[in-house]
Coordinates of C-alpha atoms in Angstrom, one line a residue:
X1340 CA 3.7 -29.9 -4.0
X1341 CA 4.4 -33.6 -3.8
X1342 CA 7.5 -35.6 -4.1
X1343 CA 5.2 -38.3 -5.6
X1344 CA 1.8 -37.9 -7.1
X1345 CA -1.2 -38.7 -4.8
X1346 CA -4.9 -38.4 -5.0
X1347 CA -6.5 -35.0 -4.3
X1348 CA -7.7 -34.7 -0.7
X1349 CA -11.4 -34.8 0.0
X1350 CA -13.2 -31.5 0.2
X1351 CA -11.0 -28.5 1.0
X1352 CA -8.5 -30.3 3.1
X1353 CA -5.0 -29.3 1.9
X1354 CA -3.2 -32.2 3.6
X1355 CA -0.8 -34.0 1.4
X1356 CA -0.9 -31.7 -1.6
X1357 CA 2.1 -31.4 -3.8
X1358 CA 4.9 -29.2 -2.5
X1359 CA 5.9 -26.1 -4.5
X1360 CA 7.2 -22.7 -3.8
X1361 CA 8.9 -19.9 -5.6
X1362 CA 11.0 -17.2 -4.1
X1363 CA 14.1 -15.5 -5.2
X1364 CA 16.6 -13.1 -3.8
X1365 CA 20.0 -13.0 -2.2
X1366 CA 23.7 -12.7 -2.9
X1367 CA 25.5 -14.7 -5.5
X1368 CA 28.4 -16.2 -3.5
X1369 CA 29.8 -17.9 -6.6
X1370 CA 30.1 -14.6 -8.4
X1371 CA 31.4 -12.9 -5.3
X1372 CA 34.1 -15.5 -5.0
X1373 CA 35.1 -14.9 -8.6
X1374 CA 35.1 -11.2 -7.9
X1375 CA 37.4 -11.7 -4.9
X1376 CA 39.7 -13.8 -7.1
X1377 CA 39.7 -11.1 -9.7
X1378 CA 40.6 -8.4 -7.1
X1379 CA 43.5 -10.6 -5.9
X1380 CA 44.8 -10.6 -9.5
X1381 CA 44.4 -6.9 -9.9
X1382 CA 41.6 -7.2 -12.4
X1383 CA 39.4 -4.6 -10.7
X1384 CA 40.5 -1.3 -9.4
X1385 CA 40.8 -1.0 -5.6
X1386 CA 38.5 1.4 -3.8
X1387 CA 40.5 4.4 -2.8
X1388 CA 40.9 8.1 -2.9
X1389 CA 37.6 9.4 -4.3
X1390 CA 34.3 10.7 -2.8
X1391 CA 31.2 10.1 -4.9
X1392 CA 28.4 11.4 -2.7
X1393 CA 27.1 14.9 -2.5
X1394 CA 26.2 16.3 0.9
X1395 CA 27.2 13.2 2.8
X1396 CA 27.6 15.2 6.0
X1397 CA 24.4 17.2 5.5
X1398 CA 26.4 20.4 6.2
X1399 CA 24.4 22.2 3.5
X1400 CA 21.6 22.2 6.1
X1401 CA 19.2 20.6 3.6
X1402 CA 18.5 17.1 2.4
X1403 CA 19.3 17.4 -1.3
X1404 CA 20.3 15.4 -3.3
X1405 CA 19.2 12.8 -0.8
X1406 CA 15.6 11.6 -1.1
X1407 CA 13.6 10.0 1.7
X1408 CA 10.4 8.0 1.4
X1409 CA 7.1 9.6 2.4
X1410 CA 8.7 12.8 3.6
X1411 CA 10.2 10.9 6.6
X1412 CA 13.7 12.6 6.5
X1413 CA 15.0 16.0 7.6
X1414 CA 18.3 17.6 8.5
X1415 CA 18.7 18.5 12.2
X1416 CA 21.2 20.0 14.6
X1417 CA 22.2 18.6 18.0
X1418 CA 22.6 15.0 16.7
X1419 CA 25.7 15.3 14.5
X1420 CA 28.5 12.8 14.4
X1421 CA 30.8 15.4 12.7
X1422 CA 30.1 19.0 11.9
X1423 CA 26.8 20.6 12.9
X1424 CA 24.1 18.7 11.0
X1425 CA 22.8 15.1 10.6
X1426 CA 20.0 13.3 8.9
X1427 CA 17.0 12.4 11.1
X1428 CA 14.5 9.9 9.5
X1429 CA 11.4 8.7 11.3
X1430 CA 10.4 5.1 10.7
X1431 CA 6.8 4.3 11.3
X1432 CA 4.6 1.2 11.4
X1433 CA 4.3 1.3 7.6
X1434 CA 7.5 3.0 6.4
X1435 CA 11.2 2.2 7.1
X1436 CA 12.2 5.8 6.3
X1437 CA 14.6 4.9 3.5
X1438 CA 16.8 7.7 2.2
X1439 CA 18.8 7.3 -1.0
X1440 CA 21.2 9.0 -3.3
X1441 CA 22.1 7.9 -6.9
X1442 CA 25.5 8.6 -8.2
X1443 CA 27.6 8.0 -11.4
X1444 CA 30.0 5.2 -11.1
X1445 CA 32.5 3.4 -13.4
X1446 CA 31.9 -0.2 -14.7
X1447 CA 33.9 -3.1 -13.2
X1448 CA 35.0 -1.0 -10.3
X1449 CA 35.0 -1.7 -6.5
X1450 CA 33.5 0.8 -4.1
X1451 CA 32.8 1.1 -0.4
X1452 CA 29.7 2.7 1.1
X1453 CA 30.0 3.7 4.7
X1454 CA 27.9 5.7 7.2
X1455 CA 27.8 6.6 10.9
X1456 CA 24.3 5.7 12.2
X1457 CA 22.5 5.9 15.5
X1458 CA 19.3 4.1 16.4
X1459 CA 17.8 0.7 16.6
X1460 CA 18.0 -1.5 13.5
X1461 CA 19.5 1.0 11.1
X1462 CA 20.5 -0.3 7.7
X1463 CA 23.0 0.8 5.1
X1464 CA 23.3 -0.8 1.7
X1465 CA 23.4 -0.5 -2.1
X1466 CA 20.5 -1.4 -4.4
X1467 CA 21.1 -4.8 -6.0
X1468 CA 23.9 -5.5 -3.7
X1469 CA 24.1 -6.2 0.0
X1470 CA 23.3 -4.4 3.2
X1471 CA 24.3 -4.4 6.9
X1472 CA 22.7 -3.1 10.0
X1473 CA 23.2 -2.2 13.6
X1474 CA 20.7 -3.9 16.0
X1475 CA 22.1 -1.9 18.9
X1476 CA 20.1 0.1 21.4
X1477 CA 20.5 3.3 19.5
X1478 CA 22.5 5.2 22.2
X1479 CA 25.7 6.0 20.3
X1480 CA 26.9 6.4 16.7
X1481 CA 28.3 3.2 15.0
X1482 CA 30.0 3.0 11.7
X1483 CA 28.6 0.6 9.1
X1484 CA 30.2 -0.3 5.7
X1485 CA 29.4 -2.4 2.7
X1486 CA 31.5 -3.1 -0.4
X1487 CA 30.3 -3.8 -3.9
X1488 CA 31.7 -4.2 -7.4
X1489 CA 29.9 -2.7 -10.4
X1490 CA 28.8 -4.6 -13.4
X1491 CA 30.5 -4.6 -16.9
X1492 CA 28.1 -1.9 -18.2
X1493 CA 27.0 -0.2 -15.0
X1494 CA 27.2 3.6 -14.9
X1495 CA 25.2 4.4 -11.7
X1496 CA 24.5 3.1 -8.3
X1497 CA 22.0 3.9 -5.6
X1498 CA 23.0 3.8 -1.9
X1499 CA 20.6 3.9 1.0
X1500 CA 20.1 4.0 4.7
X1501 CA 16.8 3.1 6.5
X1502 CA 15.4 2.2 9.9
X1503 CA 12.9 -0.5 10.8
X1504 CA 9.1 -0.6 11.1
X1505 CA 7.8 1.0 14.2
X1506 CA 11.3 1.7 15.7
X1507 CA 11.1 5.5 15.5
X1508 CA 13.7 8.1 14.5
X1509 CA 17.2 7.1 13.5
X1510 CA 20.1 9.4 12.7
X1511 CA 22.8 9.2 10.0
X1512 CA 25.9 11.3 9.3
X1513 CA 29.2 11.4 7.5
X1514 CA 28.0 9.1 4.7
X1515 CA 30.7 8.3 2.1
X1516 CA 31.0 6.4 -1.1
X1517 CA 34.7 5.8 -1.7
X1518 CA 36.2 4.6 -5.0
X1519 CA 38.9 5.4 -7.6
X1520 CA 38.7 8.3 -10.0
X1521 CA 35.8 10.2 -8.5
X1522 CA 34.1 12.5 -11.0
X1523 CA 32.3 15.7 -10.2
X1524 CA 29.4 14.0 -8.4
X1525 CA 26.0 14.1 -10.1
X1526 CA 23.1 15.0 -7.9
X1527 CA 20.7 12.4 -9.2
X1528 CA 21.7 10.6 -12.4
X1529 CA 19.2 8.1 -13.8
X1530 CA 19.9 4.6 -12.5
X1531 CA 20.6 2.4 -15.5
X1532 CA 21.9 -0.7 -13.8
X1533 CA 22.2 -2.3 -10.4
X1534 CA 25.4 -3.3 -8.8
X1535 CA 26.5 -6.9 -8.8
X1536 CA 26.8 -8.8 -5.6
X1537 CA 29.2 -7.5 -3.0
X1538 CA 32.7 -9.0 -3.0
X1539 CA 32.9 -9.0 0.8
X1540 CA 29.4 -8.8 2.5
X1541 CA 29.3 -7.8 6.1
X1542 CA 28.5 -10.6 8.5
X1543 CA 24.8 -11.3 9.2
X1544 CA 23.7 -10.0 12.6
X1545 CA 23.1 -12.6 15.2
X1546 CA 19.7 -14.2 15.3
X1547 CA 18.7 -12.5 18.5
X1548 CA 19.1 -9.1 16.9
X1549 CA 16.4 -9.7 14.3
X1550 CA 13.8 -7.0 14.6
X1551 CA 10.2 -7.8 14.9
X1552 CA 7.8 -6.2 12.5
X1553 CA 5.4 -4.4 14.8
X1554 CA 2.8 -3.6 12.2
X1555 CA 1.9 -4.6 8.7
X1556 CA 2.2 -2.0 5.9
X1557 CA -0.7 0.2 5.3
X1558 CA -3.5 -1.2 3.2
X1559 CA -3.3 -0.2 -0.5
X1560 CA -5.1 -1.6 -3.5
X1561 CA -2.4 -0.7 -6.0
X1562 CA 1.0 -0.9 -4.5
X1563 CA 4.0 -0.1 -6.5
X1564 CA 4.4 -3.3 -8.4
X1565 CA 7.9 -4.8 -9.0
X1566 CA 9.4 -4.7 -12.5
X1567 CA 7.3 -7.0 -14.7
X1568 CA 10.2 -8.4 -16.7
X1569 CA 7.7 -9.5 -19.4
X1570 CA 6.1 -12.9 -19.3
X1571 CA 7.8 -15.5 -17.1
X1572 CA 7.8 -19.3 -16.8
X1573 CA 8.3 -20.6 -13.3
X1574 CA 9.3 -24.2 -12.5
X1575 CA 10.3 -26.3 -9.5
X1576 CA 13.4 -28.4 -9.8
X1577 CA 13.7 -31.6 -7.8
X1578 CA 17.1 -30.8 -6.4
X1579 CA 17.0 -32.8 -3.1
X1580 CA 15.1 -35.9 -4.3
X1581 CA 14.5 -37.9 -7.5
X1582 CA 10.7 -38.5 -7.6
X1583 CA 9.2 -40.6 -10.4
X1584 CA 10.3 -38.0 -12.9
X1585 CA 14.0 -38.6 -12.4
X1586 CA 16.8 -36.2 -11.7
X1587 CA 17.5 -33.2 -13.9
X1588 CA 20.9 -31.5 -13.7
X1589 CA 20.9 -27.8 -13.2
X1590 CA 23.0 -27.3 -16.3
X1591 CA 20.4 -29.2 -18.3
X1592 CA 17.5 -27.0 -17.3
X1593 CA 16.2 -25.5 -20.6
X1594 CA 16.4 -21.7 -21.0
X1595 CA 12.6 -21.6 -21.2
X1596 CA 12.5 -21.4 -17.4
X1597 CA 12.9 -17.9 -16.1
X1598 CA 12.5 -18.9 -12.4
X1599 CA 14.0 -22.1 -11.1
X1600 CA 12.9 -23.0 -7.6
X1601 CA 15.2 -25.5 -5.9
X1602 CA 13.0 -28.0 -4.1
X1603 CA 13.2 -28.1 -1.2
X1604 CA 14.6 -26.4 1.9
X1605 CA 13.1 -28.2 4.9
X1606 CA 13.3 -27.7 8.7
X1607 CA 15.2 -29.9 11.1
X1608 CA 11.9 -30.0 13.1
X1609 CA 8.5 -28.4 12.6
X1610 CA 9.0 -25.6 15.0
X1611 CA 12.8 -25.1 14.9
X1612 CA 12.9 -22.6 12.0
X1613 CA 16.3 -24.2 11.1
X1614 CA 16.1 -24.7 7.4
X1615 CA 18.5 -27.1 5.6
X1616 CA 18.9 -27.7 1.9
X1617 CA 20.4 -31.2 1.2
X1618 CA 21.2 -32.1 -2.4
X1619 CA 19.9 -35.4 -3.8
X1620 CA 22.3 -38.2 -2.8
X1621 CA 23.9 -40.3 -5.6
X1622 CA 22.2 -43.4 -4.3
X1623 CA 18.9 -41.9 -5.2
X1624 CA 20.0 -39.7 -8.1
X1625 CA 22.9 -41.5 -9.9
X1626 CA 23.4 -38.7 -12.4
X1627 CA 23.6 -35.9 -9.7
X1628 CA 26.4 -33.4 -10.4
X1629 CA 29.0 -32.3 -7.9
X1630 CA 28.4 -29.4 -5.6
X1631 CA 30.9 -27.3 -7.6
X1632 CA 29.2 -28.1 -10.9
X1633 CA 25.8 -27.4 -9.3
X1634 CA 26.9 -24.0 -8.0
X1635 CA 28.6 -23.1 -11.3
X1636 CA 25.4 -24.0 -13.2
X1637 CA 23.4 -21.7 -10.9
X1638 CA 25.8 -18.9 -11.6
X1639 CA 25.5 -19.5 -15.4
X1640 CA 21.7 -19.4 -15.2
X1641 CA 21.9 -16.1 -13.3
X1642 CA 24.3 -14.7 -15.8
X1643 CA 21.6 -15.3 -18.5
X1644 CA 19.1 -13.3 -16.4
X1645 CA 17.4 -16.3 -14.9
X1646 CA 16.3 -16.3 -11.2
X1647 CA 17.3 -19.2 -9.0
X1648 CA 15.5 -19.5 -5.6
X1649 CA 15.4 -21.9 -2.7
X1650 CA 11.9 -23.1 -2.1
X1651 CA 11.0 -23.7 1.5
X1652 CA 8.5 -26.2 2.6
X1653 CA 6.7 -28.5 0.3
X1654 CA 4.6 -31.6 1.2
X1655 CA 7.1 -32.9 3.8
X1656 CA 8.5 -29.6 5.0
X1657 CA 6.1 -28.3 7.6
X1658 CA 7.4 -25.0 9.0
X1659 CA 5.8 -23.3 12.1
X1660 CA 7.5 -20.2 13.3
X1661 CA 5.8 -20.3 16.7
X1662 CA 8.5 -18.2 18.5
X1663 CA 10.8 -15.2 18.0
X1664 CA 13.7 -17.6 18.3
X1665 CA 12.4 -19.8 15.5
X1666 CA 11.8 -16.7 13.4
X1667 CA 15.4 -15.6 13.9
X1668 CA 16.8 -19.0 13.2
X1669 CA 14.7 -19.1 10.0
X1670 CA 16.3 -15.8 8.9
X1671 CA 19.9 -16.9 9.6
X1672 CA 19.5 -20.4 8.2
X1673 CA 17.8 -19.3 5.0
X1674 CA 20.5 -16.6 4.5
X1675 CA 23.2 -19.3 4.8
X1676 CA 21.6 -21.3 2.0
X1677 CA 21.2 -18.2 -0.2
X1678 CA 24.8 -17.2 0.4
X1679 CA 26.3 -20.7 0.0
X1680 CA 24.7 -21.4 -3.4
X1681 CA 24.6 -17.8 -4.7
X1682 CA 20.8 -17.5 -5.1
X1683 CA 18.5 -14.7 -6.0
X1684 CA 15.9 -15.2 -3.3
X1685 CA 13.3 -17.3 -1.7
X1686 CA 10.1 -19.1 -2.5
X1687 CA 7.6 -19.9 0.3
X1688 CA 5.7 -23.1 -0.3
X1689 CA 4.2 -23.6 3.2
X1690 CA 1.6 -26.4 3.1
X1691 CA -0.3 -28.7 5.4
X1692 CA -0.3 -27.3 8.9
X1693 CA 2.4 -24.7 8.5
X1694 CA 0.0 -21.8 8.6
X1695 CA -3.1 -21.5 10.7
X1696 CA -5.0 -18.7 12.5
X1697 CA -5.7 -18.7 16.2
X1698 CA -9.3 -18.2 17.4
X1699 CA -10.1 -14.5 17.4
X1700 CA -7.6 -13.6 14.6
X1701 CA -10.2 -12.4 12.1
X1702 CA -8.6 -9.4 10.4
X1703 CA -6.1 -10.3 7.6
X1704 CA -4.7 -6.7 7.7
X1705 CA -3.7 -7.0 11.4
X1706 CA -2.8 -10.7 12.1
X1707 CA -2.1 -11.8 15.7
X1708 CA -1.3 -15.5 15.2
X1709 CA 2.4 -16.1 16.0
X1710 CA 3.1 -18.4 13.0
X1711 CA 1.8 -15.7 10.7
X1712 CA 3.3 -12.6 12.4
X1713 CA 6.7 -14.3 12.7
X1714 CA 6.7 -15.4 9.1
X1715 CA 5.9 -11.8 7.9
X1716 CA 8.7 -10.4 10.1
X1717 CA 11.2 -13.0 8.9
X1718 CA 10.5 -12.3 5.2
X1719 CA 10.6 -8.5 5.7
X1720 CA 14.0 -8.9 7.5
X1721 CA 15.4 -11.0 4.6
X1722 CA 14.1 -8.5 2.1
X1723 CA 15.7 -5.6 4.0
X1724 CA 19.0 -7.5 4.4
X1725 CA 19.4 -8.3 0.7
X1726 CA 17.8 -5.2 -0.8
X1727 CA 15.3 -4.4 -3.5
X1728 CA 16.6 -7.0 -6.0
X1729 CA 15.8 -9.8 -3.6
X1730 CA 13.3 -12.2 -5.2
X1731 CA 10.4 -13.3 -3.1
X1732 CA 7.7 -15.7 -4.4
X1733 CA 4.9 -17.7 -2.9
X1734 CA 3.1 -20.8 -4.0
X1735 CA 0.1 -21.3 -1.6
X1736 CA -2.7 -23.8 -2.2
X1737 CA -6.2 -22.5 -3.0
X1738 CA -7.3 -23.6 0.5
X1739 CA -5.1 -20.9 2.0
X1740 CA -6.0 -18.1 -0.4
X1741 CA -9.2 -18.2 -2.5
X1742 CA -11.2 -20.2 0.1
X1743 CA -10.9 -17.1 2.2
X1744 CA -13.7 -15.6 0.1
X1745 CA -16.0 -17.9 2.1
X1746 CA -14.2 -18.9 5.2
X1747 CA -11.4 -17.2 7.2
X1748 CA -9.7 -19.1 10.0
X1749 CA -11.9 -20.7 12.6
X1750 CA -14.6 -18.1 12.0
X1751 CA -16.3 -15.6 14.4
X1752 CA -17.7 -18.4 16.4
X1753 CA -15.1 -21.1 16.0
X1754 CA -15.5 -24.5 14.5
X1755 CA -14.0 -23.9 11.0
X1756 CA -10.7 -25.1 9.8
X1757 CA -8.2 -22.5 11.2
X1758 CA -6.1 -22.9 8.0
X1759 CA -8.7 -21.5 5.7
X1760 CA -7.4 -18.3 4.1
X1761 CA -4.3 -18.3 6.3
X1762 CA -2.0 -17.1 3.6
X1763 CA -4.0 -13.9 3.0
X1764 CA -2.3 -11.9 5.8
X1765 CA 1.1 -12.9 4.6
X1766 CA 0.4 -12.0 1.0
X1767 CA -1.1 -8.7 2.1
X1768 CA 1.7 -7.7 4.4
X1769 CA 4.3 -8.5 1.7
X1770 CA 2.5 -7.3 -1.4
X1771 CA 4.9 -4.4 -1.9
X1772 CA 7.9 -6.8 -1.6
X1773 CA 6.4 -9.8 -3.5
X1774 CA 7.9 -10.6 -6.9
X1775 CA 5.4 -13.3 -7.8
X1776 CA 2.4 -15.1 -6.4
X1777 CA 1.6 -18.4 -8.1
X1778 CA -1.2 -20.2 -6.4
X1779 CA -1.3 -24.0 -6.9
X1780 CA -4.4 -24.4 -9.0
X1781 CA -4.2 -28.2 -8.6
X1782 CA -4.8 -30.9 -6.0
X1783 CA -7.7 -28.6 -5.0
X1784 CA -11.2 -29.1 -4.0
X1785 CA -14.0 -27.1 -5.6
X1786 CA -13.7 -23.3 -4.8
X1787 CA -16.4 -20.6 -5.0
X1788 CA -15.5 -17.9 -7.4
X1789 CA -16.7 -14.3 -7.6
X1790 CA -19.8 -15.4 -9.5
X1791 CA -20.7 -17.3 -6.3
X1792 CA -20.6 -20.6 -8.2
X1793 CA -18.3 -23.5 -7.3
X1794 CA -15.5 -24.2 -9.8
X1795 CA -13.6 -27.4 -10.1
X1796 CA -10.3 -28.5 -11.6
X1797 CA -10.0 -29.9 -15.1
X1798 CA -10.6 -27.0 -17.5
X1799 CA -9.8 -23.4 -18.3
X1800 CA -12.7 -22.0 -16.2
X1801 CA -11.1 -23.1 -12.9
X1802 CA -7.8 -21.2 -13.7
X1803 CA -9.7 -18.2 -14.9
X1804 CA -12.0 -18.0 -11.9
X1805 CA -9.2 -18.5 -9.4
X1806 CA -6.9 -15.9 -11.0
X1807 CA -9.7 -13.4 -11.4
X1808 CA -10.2 -13.4 -7.6
X1809 CA -6.7 -12.2 -7.1
X1810 CA -6.9 -9.6 -10.0
X1811 CA -10.2 -8.2 -8.7
X1812 CA -9.9 -8.7 -5.0
X1813 CA -12.6 -10.1 -2.8
X1814 CA -14.4 -9.6 0.6
X1815 CA -12.8 -12.0 3.1
X1816 CA -15.3 -14.4 4.6
X1817 CA -18.0 -12.4 2.7
X1818 CA -17.4 -9.3 4.7
X1819 CA -17.7 -6.3 2.3
X1820 CA -16.1 -4.1 5.0
X1821 CA -12.9 -6.3 4.9
X1822 CA -11.8 -6.6 1.3
X1823 CA -8.6 -8.3 0.2
X1824 CA -7.2 -5.8 -2.3
X1825 CA -6.4 -6.8 -5.9
X1826 CA -2.8 -7.7 -6.9
X1827 CA -1.2 -6.3 -10.1
X1828 CA -1.3 -8.8 -13.0
X1829 CA 2.5 -8.5 -13.2
X1830 CA 2.8 -10.2 -9.8
X1831 CA 0.6 -13.2 -10.7
X1832 CA 1.4 -16.5 -12.4
X1833 CA -1.0 -19.4 -12.7
X1834 CA 0.1 -22.7 -11.1
X1835 CA -0.6 -25.9 -13.1
X1836 CA 0.7 -29.5 -13.2
X1837 CA 3.1 -30.2 -16.0
X1838 CA 1.8 -33.6 -16.8
X1839 CA -0.9 -36.0 -15.6
X1840 CA 1.8 -37.7 -13.5
X1841 CA 2.6 -34.5 -11.7
X1842 CA -0.6 -33.9 -9.9
X1843 CA -4.4 -33.7 -10.1
X1844 CA -5.8 -30.9 -12.2
X1845 CA -3.7 -31.3 -15.3
X1846 CA -5.2 -29.6 -18.4
X1847 CA -4.0 -30.1 -22.0
X1848 CA -2.2 -27.2 -23.8
X1849 CA -5.4 -26.2 -25.6
X1850 CA -7.1 -25.5 -22.3
X1851 CA -4.0 -23.7 -21.0
X1852 CA -4.2 -21.4 -24.0
X1853 CA -7.9 -20.9 -23.5
X1854 CA -7.4 -19.7 -20.0
X1855 CA -4.6 -17.4 -21.1
X1856 CA -6.8 -16.0 -23.9
X1857 CA -9.6 -15.3 -21.5
X1858 CA -7.5 -13.6 -18.8
X1859 CA -5.2 -11.6 -21.1
X1860 CA -7.6 -10.7 -24.0
X1861 CA -11.1 -11.5 -22.8
X1862 CA -11.3 -13.9 -25.7
X1863 CA -12.2 -17.5 -25.9
X1864 CA -13.8 -17.4 -22.4
X1865 CA -16.0 -20.2 -21.3
X1866 CA -18.6 -20.1 -18.5
X1867 CA -16.7 -17.6 -16.4
X1868 CA -15.9 -14.1 -17.7
X1869 CA -13.3 -12.2 -15.6
X1870 CA -14.6 -9.4 -13.5
X1871 CA -11.2 -7.7 -13.6
X1872 CA -11.3 -7.3 -17.4
X1873 CA -8.4 -8.1 -19.8
X1874 CA -5.0 -8.3 -18.2
X1875 CA -2.3 -8.5 -20.9
X1876 CA 0.4 -8.0 -18.2
X1877 CA -0.4 -11.3 -16.5
X1878 CA 3.1 -12.5 -15.6
X1879 CA 2.9 -16.1 -16.8
X1880 CA 2.7 -19.7 -15.6
X1881 CA 4.2 -21.8 -12.8
X1882 CA 4.4 -25.6 -12.9
X1883 CA 5.2 -28.6 -10.8
X1884 CA 7.7 -29.4 -12.1
X1885 CA 10.7 -28.9 -14.4
X1886 CA 11.5 -32.6 -13.9
X1887 CA 8.0 -33.7 -14.8
X1888 CA 8.0 -31.4 -17.9
X1889 CA 11.2 -33.0 -19.0
X1890 CA 9.6 -36.4 -18.4
X1891 CA 6.7 -35.4 -20.6
X1892 CA 8.7 -34.3 -23.5
X1893 CA 8.6 -30.6 -22.5
X1894 CA 4.9 -30.2 -23.5
X1895 CA 4.3 -27.5 -20.8
X1896 CA 7.3 -25.3 -21.5
X1897 CA 7.1 -25.6 -25.2
X1898 CA 3.5 -24.6 -25.1
X1899 CA 4.4 -21.5 -23.0
X1900 CA 7.1 -20.5 -25.4
X1901 CA 4.7 -20.9 -28.3
X1902 CA 2.0 -18.8 -26.7
X1903 CA 4.1 -15.9 -25.2
X1904 CA 7.4 -16.0 -27.3
X1905 CA 6.3 -17.0 -30.8

């Protein structure tokens, strides 16, 4: 995505395309601060004198009511912290061996979850809240604790412990959920709500302790999709610069926008991994609000159910995680931004030369290029740190995704652009963690679709053909033995410019509706008919940008509302 509009690059070169990314997850520090203030005034009960977990010491000799993914957990002797039994859970290359228990809780109440754990990179946490870990060497038991405060209508909470990819077996014992007024614990009540952010999150582990993902998750064509949340409208907000569209205050962002991506977080240097988010200065944005008002407006959006993310990259923010040190710095610096502003997650908008594949890196399922492997590891670490409600989105350009149908990296004999299809291994490795993928269907050269015909910007067919490739899947570089699996419609939004000023590839509302009709209903199709069939659960639209939409009289967002919310 661009800060200012510019002509589309020649051919398939992605250089200079408009910056945009969407990603969401994280703790809401503004809400956490309010929670702490409330606790100081005695507005929430203090956690004390009550045990909510069943079989926290595993002294029954069995797992129940604990549940572990993929049959990875068992109860063993000889490894106990207290008593005679402990949980043993085996993390593999494709499974972190997460074990959970869901219990009944009271609304507006503070709890503490703690556990004694032994092993490398063992996590404890609460769904929708925070987590903490022990990097350690795994030689001795260590106690980990996290606190959280339930929401106004919350009646259940799910706590968990898990290891890390490829790190082997970890042990856990004497797990406890402490809080006031403990009822007779329920073995497995239905989770009806997620806890709010923790009032006092445990400190982030040091950068050097960040685990490296040793393998990508196993290939699956139909992963468990994240909650669909109905149809969604995603937009980028020029938060660190004005651009020709002018500045829009966070409080003035219309409620049509379900995802607001703050643009942009950028690195201190290309390879540092040190991401900074600087708000637009008053000299450039005379109407810019104070930090306090900006933060309060973010919290207000989130209270309405909107997701606010920090978007990393953009046209000017080249990010190359070439080393493990850069990867770890990326994790710590992005966490600091999420925590400071109280955000839901992260959007990856890596453009230009941020991602490329080294010669010989030809299998998207098993990447070897450091910039790709380190990015995957960093995103998995952030997801594990913040838990299942962490929002992760991506906004790659067509060059890095759909072009992979024809070309992947430098090719088997070299000579091709090593950036071709370079997002595919990242998308694939994170497909179970990805909230939304919204490819930038603009500032693009012509791309071959599944009909083996080239499609160009300017009409509904381009959006239909590009989206169908993700819904149907496609052989990478034409290799039918190496197929990029389809993504669920609920994970996909279509990226379009909001106005003619915003970027090349703008289409009028009638063409937008035509593309949506074809993809969701198999109606009103033009020259391209989707191979994947009708997809009524298509998540929605993404645009560059909220500011340009405001500049254009809200044509884009009003059309979306008229189509999906009439």
